[in-house]
CSV table of C-alpha atoms and ligand atoms in Angstrom, one decimal:
chain,number,residue,atom,x,y,z
A,1,MET,CA,111.7,127.2,1.3
A,2,THR,CA,110.4,124.5,3.7
A,3,THR,CA,110.1,121.0,2.4
A,4,LEU,CA,106.8,119.3,3.3
A,5,LEU,CA,106.6,115.6,3.5
A,6,ASN,CA,103.7,113.3,3.0
A,7,ILE,CA,103.0,110.5,5.6
A,8,ALA,CA,104.9,107.8,3.6
A,9,ALA,CA,108.0,110.1,3.5
A,10,LEU,CA,107.7,110.9,7.2
A,11,SER,CA,107.5,107.1,7.9
A,12,ARG,CA,110.6,106.4,5.8
A,13,ARG,CA,112.6,109.2,7.5
A,14,THR,CA,111.7,108.1,11.0
A,15,GLY,CA,111.1,104.4,10.7
A,16,VAL,CA,107.7,104.7,12.3
A,17,ALA,CA,104.8,103.0,10.5
A,18,PRO,CA,102.1,105.3,8.9
A,19,ASP,CA,99.4,103.7,11.0
A,20,THR,CA,101.3,104.5,14.2
A,21,LEU,CA,101.9,108.1,13.0
A,22,ARG,CA,98.1,108.5,12.4
A,23,LYS,CA,97.4,107.1,15.9
A,24,TRP,CA,99.9,109.4,17.6
A,25,GLU,CA,98.3,112.3,15.7
A,26,GLN,CA,94.7,111.4,16.5
A,27,ARG,CA,95.0,110.0,19.9
A,28,TYR,CA,97.7,112.1,21.4
A,29,GLY,CA,97.6,115.2,19.2
A,30,VAL,CA,101.4,115.4,18.9
A,31,LEU,CA,101.6,116.1,15.2
A,32,HIS,CA,99.9,119.0,13.5
A,33,PRO,CA,100.2,118.4,9.7
A,34,THR,CA,98.9,121.0,7.3
A,35,ARG,CA,96.6,119.7,4.5
A,36,THR,CA,96.7,120.0,0.8
A,37,SER,CA,93.6,121.0,-1.2
A,38,GLY,CA,93.0,117.3,-1.6
A,39,ARG,CA,93.1,116.8,2.2
A,40,GLN,CA,96.5,115.0,2.1
A,41,ARG,CA,98.6,115.4,5.2
A,42,ARG,CA,101.9,117.4,4.9
A,43,TYR,CA,104.6,117.4,7.6
A,44,THR,CA,107.4,119.8,8.4
A,45,GLU,CA,111.0,119.3,9.6
A,46,GLN,CA,109.7,120.0,13.1
A,47,ASP,CA,107.3,117.1,12.9
A,48,ILE,CA,110.1,114.8,11.9
A,49,GLN,CA,112.0,116.0,15.0
A,50,ARG,CA,109.0,115.3,17.2
A,51,VAL,CA,108.4,111.8,15.8
A,52,GLU,CA,112.1,111.0,16.2
A,53,TRP,CA,112.0,112.2,19.8
A,54,LEU,CA,108.9,110.1,20.6
A,55,ARG,CA,110.4,107.1,18.9
A,56,ASP,CA,113.6,107.4,20.9
A,57,ARG,CA,111.7,107.7,24.2
A,58,LEU,CA,109.7,104.5,23.4
A,59,VAL,CA,113.0,102.7,22.8
A,60,GLU,CA,114.1,103.9,26.2
A,61,GLY,CA,111.0,102.3,27.7
A,62,TRP,CA,108.7,105.3,28.1
A,63,ARG,CA,104.9,104.9,27.6
A,64,ILE,CA,103.6,106.8,24.6
A,65,GLY,CA,101.1,108.8,26.7
A,66,GLU,CA,103.9,109.9,29.1
A,67,ALA,CA,106.2,110.9,26.2
A,68,ALA,CA,103.4,112.7,24.4
A,69,ARG,CA,102.6,114.7,27.6
A,70,VAL,CA,106.2,115.9,28.0
A,71,LEU,CA,106.3,116.7,24.3
A,72,GLU,CA,103.1,118.7,24.5
A,73,GLN,CA,104.4,120.7,27.4
A,74,SER,CA,107.6,121.4,25.6
A,75,VAL,CA,108.7,124.9,24.8
A,76,ALA,CA,109.4,126.5,21.5
A,77,ALA,CA,113.1,125.5,21.9
A,78,PRO,CA,114.1,122.3,20.2
A,79,LEU,CA,113.5,119.5,22.7
A,80,ASP,CA,117.0,118.6,23.6
A,81,ASP,CA,118.8,121.9,23.0
A,82,PRO,CA,120.3,122.8,26.5
A,83,ALA,CA,120.9,126.4,25.6
A,84,GLY,CA,117.4,126.9,24.3
A,85,LEU,CA,116.0,125.2,27.4
A,86,ARG,CA,118.1,127.3,29.7
A,87,ASP,CA,117.0,130.6,28.0
A,88,ALA,CA,113.4,129.5,28.1
A,89,LEU,CA,113.7,128.6,31.8
A,90,VAL,CA,115.2,132.0,32.6
A,91,GLU,CA,112.5,133.7,30.6
A,92,ALA,CA,109.7,131.8,32.3
A,93,VAL,CA,111.1,132.6,35.8
A,94,LEU,CA,111.7,136.3,35.0
A,95,GLY,CA,108.2,136.4,33.4
A,96,ASN,CA,106.6,135.0,36.6
A,97,ASP,CA,105.4,131.9,34.9
A,98,PRO,CA,106.0,129.1,37.4
A,99,SER,CA,104.1,126.4,35.6
A,100,GLN,CA,106.1,127.0,32.4
A,101,ALA,CA,109.3,127.0,34.4
A,102,SER,CA,108.3,123.6,36.0
A,103,ALA,CA,107.4,122.2,32.6
A,104,ILE,CA,110.8,123.3,31.2
A,105,LEU,CA,112.7,121.8,34.1
A,106,ASP,CA,110.7,118.5,33.7
A,107,GLN,CA,111.6,118.5,30.0
A,108,ALA,CA,115.3,119.1,30.7
A,109,PHE,CA,115.5,116.3,33.2
A,110,ALA,CA,113.5,114.0,31.0
A,111,VAL,CA,115.4,114.5,27.7
A,112,LEU,CA,118.9,115.5,28.6
A,113,PRO,CA,121.7,113.4,30.3
A,114,LEU,CA,121.8,114.3,34.0
A,115,GLU,CA,125.1,116.3,33.7
A,116,GLN,CA,123.6,118.5,30.9
A,117,ALA,CA,120.3,119.0,32.7
A,118,LEU,CA,122.2,120.2,35.8
A,119,GLY,CA,125.3,121.8,34.3
A,120,ASP,CA,123.9,123.4,31.2
A,121,VAL,CA,120.3,124.2,32.1
A,122,ALA,CA,119.7,124.4,35.9
A,123,ALA,CA,123.0,125.8,37.1
A,124,PRO,CA,123.3,128.6,34.5
A,125,ALA,CA,119.6,129.5,34.9
A,126,LEU,CA,120.2,129.8,38.7
A,127,HIS,CA,123.2,132.1,38.0
A,128,ALA,CA,121.2,134.2,35.5
A,129,VAL,CA,118.1,134.6,37.7
A,130,GLY,CA,120.2,135.1,40.9
A,131,GLU,CA,122.2,137.8,39.2
A,132,ALA,CA,119.0,139.6,38.1
A,133,TRP,CA,118.1,139.5,41.8
A,134,HIS,CA,121.5,140.8,42.9
A,135,ARG,CA,121.2,143.6,40.4
A,136,GLY,CA,117.8,144.5,41.9
A,137,GLU,CA,115.9,143.7,38.7
A,138,ILE,CA,113.6,141.2,40.4
A,139,SER,CA,112.6,140.4,43.9
A,140,VAL,CA,114.1,137.4,45.7
A,141,ALA,CA,110.9,135.5,45.3
A,142,PRO,CA,111.4,134.2,41.8
A,143,GLU,CA,115.0,133.3,42.7
A,144,HIS,CA,113.8,131.3,45.7
A,145,ALA,CA,111.1,129.6,43.6
A,146,LEU,CA,113.6,128.4,41.0
A,147,SER,CA,116.0,127.2,43.7
A,148,ALA,CA,113.2,125.3,45.4
A,149,ARG,CA,112.2,123.7,42.1
A,150,VAL,CA,115.7,122.6,41.3
A,151,ARG,CA,116.2,121.4,44.8
A,152,SER,CA,113.1,119.2,44.8
A,153,ARG,CA,114.1,117.7,41.5
A,154,ILE,CA,117.5,116.9,42.9
A,155,ASP,CA,116.0,115.5,46.1
A,156,GLU,CA,113.9,113.1,44.1
A,157,LEU,CA,117.1,111.9,42.4
A,158,LEU,CA,119.0,111.6,45.7
A,159,ALA,CA,116.2,109.7,47.4
A,160,ASP,CA,117.4,106.5,45.9
A,161,THR,CA,119.9,105.4,48.6
A,162,ARG,CA,121.5,102.5,46.8
A,163,GLY,CA,125.1,102.8,45.7
A,164,GLY,CA,128.4,102.7,47.4
A,165,VAL,CA,130.4,100.7,44.8
A,166,ARG,CA,132.9,103.5,44.6
A,167,GLY,CA,132.9,104.3,48.3
A,168,THR,CA,131.2,106.9,50.5
A,169,ALA,CA,131.4,110.6,49.9
A,170,VAL,CA,130.5,113.1,52.6
A,171,LEU,CA,129.5,116.5,51.3
A,172,ALA,CA,129.3,119.7,53.3
A,173,CYS,CA,129.2,123.4,52.9
A,174,ALA,CA,131.8,125.5,54.7
A,175,PRO,CA,130.7,127.2,58.0
A,176,THR,CA,128.2,130.0,57.3
A,177,GLU,CA,127.9,129.1,53.7
A,178,GLN,CA,124.3,129.0,52.5
A,179,HIS,CA,125.0,128.5,48.8
A,180,ASP,CA,124.5,124.7,48.6
A,181,LEU,CA,122.9,124.1,45.3
A,182,GLY,CA,126.2,123.5,43.5
A,183,LEU,CA,127.2,120.9,46.1
A,184,LEU,CA,123.8,119.3,45.9
A,185,MET,CA,124.3,118.9,42.1
A,186,LEU,CA,127.6,117.3,42.8
A,187,ALA,CA,125.8,114.9,45.2
A,188,VAL,CA,123.4,113.7,42.6
A,189,MET,CA,126.1,113.3,40.0
A,190,LEU,CA,128.1,111.2,42.5
A,191,ARG,CA,125.1,109.2,43.4
A,192,ALA,CA,124.5,108.4,39.7
A,193,ASP,CA,128.2,107.4,39.4
A,194,GLY,CA,127.7,104.7,42.1
A,195,TRP,CA,128.8,106.5,45.3
A,196,ARG,CA,127.0,106.3,48.6
A,197,VAL,CA,126.5,110.0,49.3
A,198,GLU,CA,126.0,111.6,52.7
A,199,TYR,CA,124.9,115.1,52.1
A,200,LEU,CA,125.3,117.4,55.1
A,201,GLY,CA,124.1,120.6,53.5
A,202,ALA,CA,124.7,124.3,54.3
A,203,ASN,CA,126.7,125.9,57.1
A,204,MET,CA,128.5,122.9,58.5
A,205,PRO,CA,131.0,123.1,61.4
A,206,VAL,CA,134.2,121.6,60.1
A,207,VAL,CA,134.9,119.4,63.1
A,208,ASP,CA,131.4,117.9,62.9
A,209,ALA,CA,131.8,117.1,59.2
A,210,VAL,CA,135.2,115.5,59.9
A,211,ASP,CA,134.0,113.4,62.8
A,212,PHE,CA,131.0,112.3,60.8
A,213,ALA,CA,133.1,111.4,57.7
A,214,GLU,CA,135.3,109.3,59.9
A,215,ALA,CA,132.4,107.6,61.7
A,216,VAL,CA,130.8,106.5,58.4
A,217,GLY,CA,134.1,105.3,56.9
A,218,ALA,CA,134.0,107.9,54.1
A,219,THR,CA,136.5,107.7,51.2
A,220,ILE,CA,136.3,111.4,50.4
A,221,LEU,CA,135.1,114.5,52.3
A,222,CYS,CA,134.1,117.4,50.1
A,223,PHE,CA,133.6,121.0,51.2
A,224,SER,CA,132.0,123.8,49.2
A,225,ALA,CA,132.8,127.5,49.7
A,226,THR,CA,131.3,130.2,47.5
A,227,ARG,CA,132.2,133.2,49.7
A,228,GLU,CA,135.6,134.4,51.0
A,229,ASP,CA,134.2,134.6,54.5
A,230,SER,CA,133.2,130.9,54.6
A,231,LEU,CA,136.4,129.9,53.0
A,232,ARG,CA,138.3,131.6,55.8
A,233,LEU,CA,136.2,129.8,58.4
A,234,LEU,CA,136.8,126.5,56.5
A,235,ARG,CA,140.5,127.1,56.6
A,236,ASP,CA,140.4,127.9,60.3
A,237,GLY,CA,138.4,124.8,61.0
A,238,LEU,CA,140.8,122.5,59.0
A,239,ASP,CA,143.7,124.0,60.8
A,240,ALA,CA,142.1,123.3,64.2
A,241,VAL,CA,141.2,119.7,63.3
A,242,GLY,CA,144.7,118.9,62.1
A,243,ARG,CA,145.9,116.3,59.6
A,244,ARG,CA,145.3,112.6,60.3
A,245,PRO,CA,144.6,109.4,58.4
A,246,GLY,CA,141.2,109.2,56.8
A,247,PRO,CA,139.3,110.3,53.8
A,248,ALA,CA,140.8,112.5,51.0
A,249,LEU,CA,139.7,116.1,51.2
A,250,VAL,CA,138.2,117.7,48.1
A,251,LEU,CA,137.4,121.4,47.8
A,252,GLY,CA,135.2,123.2,45.3
A,253,GLY,CA,132.9,126.1,44.9
A,254,ALA,CA,133.4,129.6,43.5
A,255,ALA,CA,135.7,130.8,46.3
A,256,VAL,CA,138.1,127.9,45.9
A,257,SER,CA,141.1,128.0,43.5
A,258,PRO,CA,143.7,125.3,42.8
A,259,GLU,CA,146.2,127.4,44.9
A,260,VAL,CA,143.8,127.5,47.9
A,261,ALA,CA,143.3,123.7,47.6
A,262,ARG,CA,147.0,123.1,47.3
A,263,ASP,CA,147.6,125.2,50.3
A,264,LEU,CA,145.1,123.2,52.3
A,265,ASN,CA,146.5,119.8,51.1
A,266,ALA,CA,143.3,119.1,49.3
A,267,THR,CA,142.3,118.1,45.8
A,268,PHE,CA,140.7,120.8,43.7
A,269,ALA,CA,137.8,119.5,41.7
A,270,GLU,CA,136.1,122.4,40.1
A,271,GLY,CA,135.0,122.8,36.5
A,272,ARG,CA,132.2,120.9,34.9
A,273,LEU,CA,130.4,118.5,37.2
A,274,GLY,CA,131.2,115.5,35.0
A,275,LYS,CA,134.9,116.4,35.2
A,276,ALA,CA,134.7,116.8,39.0
A,277,VAL,CA,133.1,113.4,39.3
A,278,GLY,CA,136.0,112.0,37.2
A,279,THR,CA,138.5,113.5,39.6
A,280,LEU,CA,136.8,112.0,42.5
A,281,ARG,CA,136.6,108.6,40.8
A,282,LYS,CA,140.3,108.7,40.3
A,283,LEU,CA,140.8,109.4,44.0
A,284,SER,CA,138.6,106.5,45.0
A,285,SER,CA,140.5,104.1,42.7
A,286,THR,CA,143.8,104.7,44.5
A,287,SER,CA,144.4,101.8,46.8
A,288,GLY,CA,144.2,103.3,50.2
A,289,PRO,CA,144.4,106.6,52.2
A,290,ALA,CA,148.2,106.5,52.1
A,291,ALA,CA,148.2,106.5,48.3
A,292,MET,CA,145.9,109.4,47.9
A,293,PRO,CA,147.5,112.4,46.2
A,294,SER,CA,147.9,115.4,48.6
A,295,GLY,CA,145.3,113.7,50.8
A,296,TRP,CA,144.3,115.5,53.8
A,297,ARG,CA,144.0,113.1,56.7
A,298,LEU,CA,141.4,113.1,59.5
A,299,ARG,CA,142.4,113.1,63.1
A,300,SER,CA,142.0,109.8,65.0
A,301,HIS,CA,139.5,109.6,67.8
A,302,SER,CA,142.3,109.2,70.4
A,303,SER,CA,143.5,112.8,69.6
A,304,SER,CA,140.2,114.5,69.0
A,305,THR,CA,140.5,117.3,71.4
A,306,SER,CA,141.6,120.0,69.0
B,401,B12,C1,121.3,131.6,44.3
B,401,B12,C2,122.2,132.6,45.1
B,401,B12,C3,121.9,132.8,46.4
B,401,B12,C4,120.9,131.9,47.1
B,401,B12,C5,121.5,130.6,47.5
B,401,B12,C6,120.5,129.4,47.4
B,401,B12,C7,121.1,128.1,47.7
B,401,B12,N1,120.6,127.5,48.7
B,401,B12,O1,122.2,127.7,47.2
B,401,B12,C8,120.6,132.8,48.4
B,401,B12,C9,119.4,133.7,48.2
B,401,B12,C10,120.4,132.1,49.7
B,401,B12,C11,121.9,133.7,48.5
B,401,B12,C12,122.3,134.3,49.6
B,401,B12,C13,123.4,135.2,49.6
B,401,B12,N2,124.2,135.5,48.6
B,401,B12,CO1,124.1,134.7,46.9
B,401,B12,N3,124.1,134.1,45.1
B,401,B12,C14,123.3,133.3,44.5
B,401,B12,C15,123.8,133.2,43.0
B,401,B12,C16,122.9,134.1,42.2
B,401,B12,C17,123.8,131.9,42.3
B,401,B12,C18,124.5,130.8,43.1
B,401,B12,C19,124.1,129.4,42.5
B,401,B12,O2,123.2,128.7,43.0
B,401,B12,N4,124.7,129.1,41.5
B,401,B12,C20,124.4,127.8,40.8
B,401,B12,C21,125.4,126.7,41.3
B,401,B12,C22,125.0,125.4,40.7
B,401,B12,O3,126.7,127.1,40.9
B,401,B12,P1,127.9,127.1,41.9
B,401,B12,O4,127.4,127.4,43.3
B,401,B12,O5,129.0,127.9,41.3
B,401,B12,O6,128.4,125.6,41.9
B,401,B12,C23,129.0,125.0,40.8
B,401,B12,C24,130.5,124.8,41.0
B,401,B12,O7,131.0,125.8,41.8
B,401,B12,C25,130.5,123.4,41.6
B,401,B12,N5,130.7,123.3,43.0
B,401,B12,C26,130.1,123.9,44.0
B,401,B12,N6,130.5,123.5,45.2
B,401,B12,C27,131.4,122.4,44.9
B,401,B12,C28,132.1,121.6,45.8
B,401,B12,C29,132.9,120.6,45.3
B,401,B12,C30,133.7,119.7,46.2
B,401,B12,C31,133.0,120.5,43.9
B,401,B12,C32,133.9,119.5,43.3
B,401,B12,C33,132.3,121.3,43.0
B,401,B12,C34,131.5,122.3,43.6
B,401,B12,O8,129.3,122.8,41.3
B,401,B12,C35,128.4,123.6,40.6
B,401,B12,C36,128.3,123.1,39.2
B,401,B12,O9,128.6,124.0,38.2
B,401,B12,C37,125.2,133.8,43.0
B,401,B12,C38,125.7,134.5,41.8
B,401,B12,C39,126.7,133.7,41.0
B,401,B12,N7,127.2,134.3,40.0
B,401,B12,O10,127.1,132.7,41.4
B,401,B12,C40,125.1,134.7,44.2
B,401,B12,C41,126.4,135.0,45.0
B,401,B12,C42,127.2,133.7,45.2
B,401,B12,N8,125.8,135.5,46.4
B,401,B12,C43,126.4,136.4,46.9
B,401,B12,C44,126.1,137.0,48.1
B,401,B12,C45,126.9,138.3,48.5
B,401,B12,C46,125.0,136.5,48.9
B,401,B12,C47,124.6,137.1,50.3
B,401,B12,C48,125.7,137.6,51.2
B,401,B12,C49,123.5,138.1,50.0
B,401,B12,C50,122.9,138.8,51.1
B,401,B12,N9,123.2,140.1,51.2
B,401,B12,O11,122.3,138.2,51.9
B,401,B12,C51,123.9,135.8,50.9
B,401,B12,C52,124.9,135.0,51.6
B,401,B12,C53,124.3,133.8,52.3
B,401,B12,C54,125.4,132.9,52.9
B,401,B12,N10,125.6,133.2,54.2
B,401,B12,O12,126.0,132.1,52.3
B,401,B12,C55,127.6,136.8,46.1
B,401,B12,C56,128.9,136.2,46.7
B,401,B12,C57,130.1,137.2,46.6
B,401,B12,C58,131.3,136.6,47.2
B,401,B12,N11,132.2,136.1,46.4
B,401,B12,O13,131.4,136.6,48.4
B,401,B12,C59,127.3,136.2,44.6
B,401,B12,C60,128.5,135.9,43.7
B,401,B12,C61,126.4,137.3,44.0
B,401,B12,C62,127.1,138.6,43.6
B,401,B12,N12,127.3,138.8,42.3
B,401,B12,O14,127.5,139.4,44.4
B,401,B12,N13,122.5,133.7,47.3
């Protein structure tokens, strides 16, 4: 049986004064108590959760109106449950409900740590929606709509160009590779970790990425390959460029395995995004290019004819 609380009990449980609770209810409509026959308010466990969530946002510096708006747009899933948000997002996309999909993404980025919003909500939703497209269950339009939404979210986060305490990371997709969202997620995580990030995007000629990384004095150069075809072209490109002093080479993406990376004298940094960021951080903290483990070295300008 559900326990119902009166306003004094709700106030004790949450540490929010009864007057404030009444104000939140009347002005922002964020609580929906039932009433006893004597018109006394009664609150549910869900109300407690909503009040606690609002309270925590205010502590983080949000304005009450802003927090209340996100709360009102929230889905049935508990506010900070990544699996619930992921499922609700997939459902909204498959059900052709773009405004709901946007609201859920907003919610995920607002209430979850960045790694969870990207790794536990956006990435698995992209997989699920994309697979539905590959199976022919939906047209490509909803998949593109979700990709575009996630991309614009990440672009906002990347727009802040400060950073660089840990060094510069150049990120590129292998030649012909169009799957760039995973790499873009890595970009924003690195940015949040204090890197200066130069994101070169999809379908990048290897030699151009290498020259660029060298020119900007990058600490690491990351390539992403999702398909075998693009991995083969990446391998060919790296062979053509040769091994010279310069940034450490890091490989990731669905087509890359630890064996492939070892074979190319690169560091393998797959797995959860947070773990990949940790691997890159370790690389940056080694004292210089010569100390980098299995570091792939860029050619010098004097021998750049290959
Ligand atoms: C979305 C999608 C697309 C979108 C891509 C949008 C974009 N701009 O990224 C579009 C519609 C363009 C597309 C096109 C194609 N796709 Co597609 N696509 C997908 C799908 C459904 C999801 C990929 C995705 O975004 N995942 C979410 C991201 C976040 O995950 P991720 O890429 O794995 O990245 C994670 C990690 O790998 C890591 N990571 C990634 N890169 C790096 C790099 C470093 C350095 C590090 C540390 C970590 C890291 O970070 C992420 C965090 O988790 C997959 C299905 C699947 N199961 O993956 C198929 C899939 C990848 N596509 C596939 C195919 C075949 C194609 C097409 C050939 C289809 C066609 N006939 O046109 C084209 C190829 C285009 C090209 N030349 O590259 C195949 C690939 C098969 C293969 N192994 O070769 C898959 C597996 C689908 C399938 N089941 O067959 N696709």
